[in-house]
Amino acid sequence: MINLKKIKPLNKEFMEQIGFAWHTDSDNSSYVADEVVGVTSDEARAYYEAANELYDMFIAAAQHIIENNLFHEVGIPFNLIDAIKQSWENDVHWHLYGRFDLAGGLDGKPIKLIEFNADTPTAVFETAIIQWAMLKFNKMDENSQFNDLYAALVENFKRLVVLGGDTNNFNKYYEGWKILFSTIAGNIEDENTTKLLQTAANEAGFTTDFTYVDEVEFSDENGIFKGEENYEYWFKLIPWEDIAINEGELALILTNILNNQKAIILNPAYTLLFQSKGILKILWDLYPNHPLLLEASNEPLAGKKCVKKPVFGREGANVSIIEANGEVSFENKGEYDTSRVVYQEFYEFNKDERGDNYQAGVFFAYEGCALGYRKGKEILDNYSKFVGHFIKE
């Protein structure tokens, strides 16, 4: 059984003062749990090592997709294939951060990959700031966490310039290149998460600015602008697949900008390969029976309980659980009902005494760097709660 410690919750006024305004769900319940998960140092290290090993496997899987032209198998929109290839082939397109969703890892239950949120992962603010504040507010040791997310982001921004070199040499190589941070207007969570990332970039030493995406100007030949100012980097908290499907002209312009080497886009287009749940099947093909993987296929798993997921679904929408006899025992509705799907072997999450499921979110920024949890029912969705952790003795 999961080890939980009851804590005094952060008050809403404090959370809003530091920019965390999405603390209450639409049903008026608190999004942030008033408990933290007790994790041993060995369990934390196992999560760290799993993230590092999985990232190497994702790189190999992406290379396999590109070399064998398997973009259709993972549902990649045709109008992003060139952008993916261009960003993959040039080292300057650095993957800034992502979040592995993992089952298990506590009480001796083996860690298994659920998916990789590699393009626009959520829970950055709550992982980096809120769960640290939870410990401090409760007079616990705020350093007793596997949580270096903010520092890792600062270092990875430096790697946009030094790449695989020493980040201490950032100032030596930095020539004033600027990053423009953008998101869609009207979403306070996305905006404040983006501004937190902007703060990390500022701390790394970059010149930055923020604007909403509808205020950004794009030019095939000249790059990305805010007003008269040209930016060498553009960070967008907007999913690549949404750009491909809803903004086809912009997808073409961004591809041309990449081809003309007029700007670098974060996260890079190739992270869509990692983001697609279709890559779970590719991983199983390349690493069958790997201890960190669950069997995955483009077809239902005969005689096995499995989870059916849209390859670009989010927050549990259109996810269903299929029993070994083929009967659907649980199903979420959503907007992805016409999406390509993948079937992944069912695996029990760690549970608490109330029967709630706990999914670990392990952030990756050059290496595994932070841990947080979400808890929910049969399928974790947008009503799942964020749960912090502490390293127990």
PDB file of C-alpha atoms in Angstrom, residues 32-157:
ATOM      1  CA  VAL A  32      -3.725  19.669  -5.319  1.00  0.00           C
ATOM      2  CA  ALA A  33      -4.018  16.820  -2.797  1.00  0.00           C
ATOM      3  CA  ASP A  34      -3.551  17.422   0.939  1.00  0.00           C
ATOM      4  CA  GLU A  35      -1.275  14.373   1.121  1.00  0.00           C
ATOM      5  CA  VAL A  36       2.210  13.589  -0.121  1.00  0.00           C
ATOM      6  CA  VAL A  37       3.588  10.217  -1.194  1.00  0.00           C
ATOM      7  CA  GLY A  38       6.468   8.765   0.818  1.00  0.00           C
ATOM      8  CA  VAL A  39       9.191   7.526  -1.563  1.00  0.00           C
ATOM      9  CA  THR A  40      12.427   5.815  -0.589  1.00  0.00           C
ATOM     10  CA  SER A  41      15.715   7.038  -2.033  1.00  0.00           C
ATOM     11  CA  ASP A  42      16.046   3.700  -3.867  1.00  0.00           C
ATOM     12  CA  GLU A  43      12.598   4.147  -5.439  1.00  0.00           C
ATOM     13  CA  ALA A  44      13.472   7.691  -6.508  1.00  0.00           C
ATOM     14  CA  ARG A  45      16.708   6.464  -8.096  1.00  0.00           C
ATOM     15  CA  ALA A  46      14.809   3.715  -9.935  1.00  0.00           C
ATOM     16  CA  TYR A  47      12.472   6.338 -11.449  1.00  0.00           C
ATOM     17  CA  TYR A  48      15.517   8.400 -12.483  1.00  0.00           C
ATOM     18  CA  GLU A  49      17.241   5.429 -14.105  1.00  0.00           C
ATOM     19  CA  ALA A  50      14.027   4.330 -15.844  1.00  0.00           C
ATOM     20  CA  ALA A  51      13.568   7.765 -17.424  1.00  0.00           C
ATOM     21  CA  ASN A  52      17.153   7.812 -18.679  1.00  0.00           C
ATOM     22  CA  GLU A  53      16.924   4.326 -20.168  1.00  0.00           C
ATOM     23  CA  LEU A  54      13.547   5.016 -21.749  1.00  0.00           C
ATOM     24  CA  TYR A  55      14.782   8.210 -23.382  1.00  0.00           C
ATOM     25  CA  ASP A  56      17.563   6.308 -25.133  1.00  0.00           C
ATOM     26  CA  MET A  57      14.971   3.791 -26.322  1.00  0.00           C
ATOM     27  CA  PHE A  58      12.727   6.568 -27.661  1.00  0.00           C
ATOM     28  CA  ILE A  59      15.647   7.992 -29.624  1.00  0.00           C
ATOM     29  CA  ALA A  60      16.288   4.591 -31.200  1.00  0.00           C
ATOM     30  CA  ALA A  61      12.567   4.185 -31.976  1.00  0.00           C
ATOM     31  CA  ALA A  62      12.371   7.624 -33.596  1.00  0.00           C
ATOM     32  CA  GLN A  63      15.424   6.848 -35.716  1.00  0.00           C
ATOM     33  CA  HIS A  64      13.752   3.582 -36.771  1.00  0.00           C
ATOM     34  CA  ILE A  65      10.574   5.434 -37.788  1.00  0.00           C
ATOM     35  CA  ILE A  66      12.499   7.968 -39.861  1.00  0.00           C
ATOM     36  CA  GLU A  67      14.796   5.442 -41.549  1.00  0.00           C
ATOM     37  CA  ASN A  68      11.899   3.143 -42.456  1.00  0.00           C
ATOM     38  CA  ASN A  69       9.370   5.861 -43.303  1.00  0.00           C
ATOM     39  CA  LEU A  70       6.872   4.653 -40.693  1.00  0.00           C
ATOM     40  CA  PHE A  71       5.292   8.051 -40.053  1.00  0.00           C
ATOM     41  CA  HIS A  72       1.855   6.707 -40.999  1.00  0.00           C
ATOM     42  CA  GLU A  73       2.143   3.985 -38.356  1.00  0.00           C
ATOM     43  CA  VAL A  74       2.421   6.543 -35.557  1.00  0.00           C
ATOM     44  CA  GLY A  75      -0.189   8.895 -37.030  1.00  0.00           C
ATOM     45  CA  ILE A  76       2.095  11.786 -38.016  1.00  0.00           C
ATOM     46  CA  PRO A  77       0.296  14.391 -40.178  1.00  0.00           C
ATOM     47  CA  PHE A  78       1.899  14.474 -43.628  1.00  0.00           C
ATOM     48  CA  ASN A  79       2.474  18.244 -43.441  1.00  0.00           C
ATOM     49  CA  LEU A  80       4.903  17.868 -40.516  1.00  0.00           C
ATOM     50  CA  ILE A  81       7.101  15.080 -41.864  1.00  0.00           C
ATOM     51  CA  ASP A  82       9.626  17.457 -43.432  1.00  0.00           C
ATOM     52  CA  ALA A  83       9.807  19.550 -40.244  1.00  0.00           C
ATOM     53  CA  ILE A  84      10.384  16.404 -38.206  1.00  0.00           C
ATOM     54  CA  LYS A  85      13.189  15.240 -40.483  1.00  0.00           C
ATOM     55  CA  GLN A  86      14.815  18.678 -40.545  1.00  0.00           C
ATOM     56  CA  SER A  87      14.752  19.091 -36.756  1.00  0.00           C
ATOM     57  CA  TRP A  88      15.954  15.509 -36.205  1.00  0.00           C
ATOM     58  CA  GLU A  89      18.974  15.844 -38.462  1.00  0.00           C
ATOM     59  CA  ASN A  90      20.332  19.073 -36.949  1.00  0.00           C
ATOM     60  CA  ASP A  91      21.704  19.006 -33.399  1.00  0.00           C
ATOM     61  CA  VAL A  92      20.732  22.627 -32.703  1.00  0.00           C
ATOM     62  CA  HIS A  93      17.110  21.498 -32.339  1.00  0.00           C
ATOM     63  CA  TRP A  94      17.456  20.586 -28.685  1.00  0.00           C
ATOM     64  CA  HIS A  95      14.688  18.812 -26.804  1.00  0.00           C
ATOM     65  CA  LEU A  96      14.039  21.082 -23.840  1.00  0.00           C
ATOM     66  CA  TYR A  97      11.878  18.899 -21.586  1.00  0.00           C
ATOM     67  CA  GLY A  98       9.305  16.105 -21.455  1.00  0.00           C
ATOM     68  CA  ARG A  99       7.437  13.991 -18.890  1.00  0.00           C
ATOM     69  CA  PHE A 100       7.310  10.209 -18.720  1.00  0.00           C
ATOM     70  CA  ASP A 101       4.085   8.786 -17.282  1.00  0.00           C
ATOM     71  CA  LEU A 102       4.914   5.597 -15.415  1.00  0.00           C
ATOM     72  CA  ALA A 103       2.981   2.960 -13.496  1.00  0.00           C
ATOM     73  CA  GLY A 104       4.484   1.159 -10.519  1.00  0.00           C
ATOM     74  CA  GLY A 105       7.719   2.070  -8.792  1.00  0.00           C
ATOM     75  CA  LEU A 106       6.432   1.837  -5.204  1.00  0.00           C
ATOM     76  CA  ASP A 107       6.270  -1.072  -2.760  1.00  0.00           C
ATOM     77  CA  GLY A 108       8.283  -3.313  -5.073  1.00  0.00           C
ATOM     78  CA  LYS A 109       5.900  -2.960  -8.021  1.00  0.00           C
ATOM     79  CA  PRO A 110       7.980  -2.849 -11.252  1.00  0.00           C
ATOM     80  CA  ILE A 111       8.034   0.407 -13.218  1.00  0.00           C
ATOM     81  CA  LYS A 112       6.230   0.318 -16.576  1.00  0.00           C
ATOM     82  CA  LEU A 113       5.979   3.001 -19.251  1.00  0.00           C
ATOM     83  CA  ILE A 114       2.487   4.321 -19.894  1.00  0.00           C
ATOM     84  CA  GLU A 115       3.454   7.092 -22.349  1.00  0.00           C
ATOM     85  CA  PHE A 116       5.816  10.013 -22.935  1.00  0.00           C
ATOM     86  CA  ASN A 117       4.474  13.573 -22.959  1.00  0.00           C
ATOM     87  CA  ALA A 118       7.347  15.007 -24.946  1.00  0.00           C
ATOM     88  CA  ASP A 119       5.937  18.063 -26.739  1.00  0.00           C
ATOM     89  CA  THR A 120       3.780  20.139 -24.356  1.00  0.00           C
ATOM     90  CA  PRO A 121       3.767  18.289 -21.011  1.00  0.00           C
ATOM     91  CA  THR A 122       1.637  19.675 -18.211  1.00  0.00           C
ATOM     92  CA  ALA A 123       2.354  19.760 -14.446  1.00  0.00           C
ATOM     93  CA  VAL A 124       5.573  21.780 -14.806  1.00  0.00           C
ATOM     94  CA  PHE A 125       4.527  24.461 -12.319  1.00  0.00           C
ATOM     95  CA  GLU A 126       3.089  22.035  -9.783  1.00  0.00           C
ATOM     96  CA  THR A 127       6.114  19.728  -9.970  1.00  0.00           C
ATOM     97  CA  ALA A 128       8.814  22.395  -9.877  1.00  0.00           C
ATOM     98  CA  ILE A 129       7.217  24.897  -7.474  1.00  0.00           C
ATOM     99  CA  ILE A 130       4.045  23.722  -5.727  1.00  0.00           C
ATOM    100  CA  GLN A 131       5.226  20.386  -4.303  1.00  0.00           C
ATOM    101  CA  TRP A 132       8.413  22.055  -3.033  1.00  0.00           C
ATOM    102  CA  ALA A 133       6.285  24.756  -1.358  1.00  0.00           C
ATOM    103  CA  MET A 134       4.050  22.059   0.174  1.00  0.00           C
ATOM    104  CA  LEU A 135       6.976  20.646   2.124  1.00  0.00           C
ATOM    105  CA  LYS A 136       8.295  24.044   3.170  1.00  0.00           C
ATOM    106  CA  PHE A 137       4.824  25.199   4.291  1.00  0.00           C
ATOM    107  CA  ASN A 138       4.507  22.062   6.454  1.00  0.00           C
ATOM    108  CA  LYS A 139       7.983  22.571   7.983  1.00  0.00           C
ATOM    109  CA  MET A 140       9.295  19.456   6.257  1.00  0.00           C
ATOM    110  CA  ASP A 141      12.708  19.374   4.579  1.00  0.00           C
ATOM    111  CA  GLU A 142      11.963  20.928   1.181  1.00  0.00           C
ATOM    112  CA  ASN A 143      15.136  19.341  -0.186  1.00  0.00           C
ATOM    113  CA  SER A 144      13.821  15.841   0.550  1.00  0.00           C
ATOM    114  CA  GLN A 145      12.404  15.415  -2.951  1.00  0.00           C
ATOM    115  CA  PHE A 146      13.508  14.074  -6.298  1.00  0.00           C
ATOM    116  CA  ASN A 147      12.850  17.491  -7.780  1.00  0.00           C
ATOM    117  CA  ASP A 148      15.504  19.393  -9.724  1.00  0.00           C
ATOM    118  CA  LEU A 149      13.137  20.373 -12.530  1.00  0.00           C
ATOM    119  CA  TYR A 150      13.666  24.126 -12.449  1.00  0.00           C
ATOM    120  CA  ALA A 151      17.471  23.870 -12.219  1.00  0.00           C
ATOM    121  CA  ALA A 152      17.451  21.245 -14.998  1.00  0.00           C
ATOM    122  CA  LEU A 153      15.441  23.587 -17.233  1.00  0.00           C
ATOM    123  CA  VAL A 154      17.929  26.404 -16.638  1.00  0.00           C
ATOM    124  CA  GLU A 155      20.777  24.085 -17.597  1.00  0.00           C
ATOM    125  CA  ASN A 156      18.966  22.787 -20.663  1.00  0.00           C
ATOM    126  CA  PHE A 157      18.310  26.312 -21.911  1.00  0.00           C
TER     127      PHE A 157
END
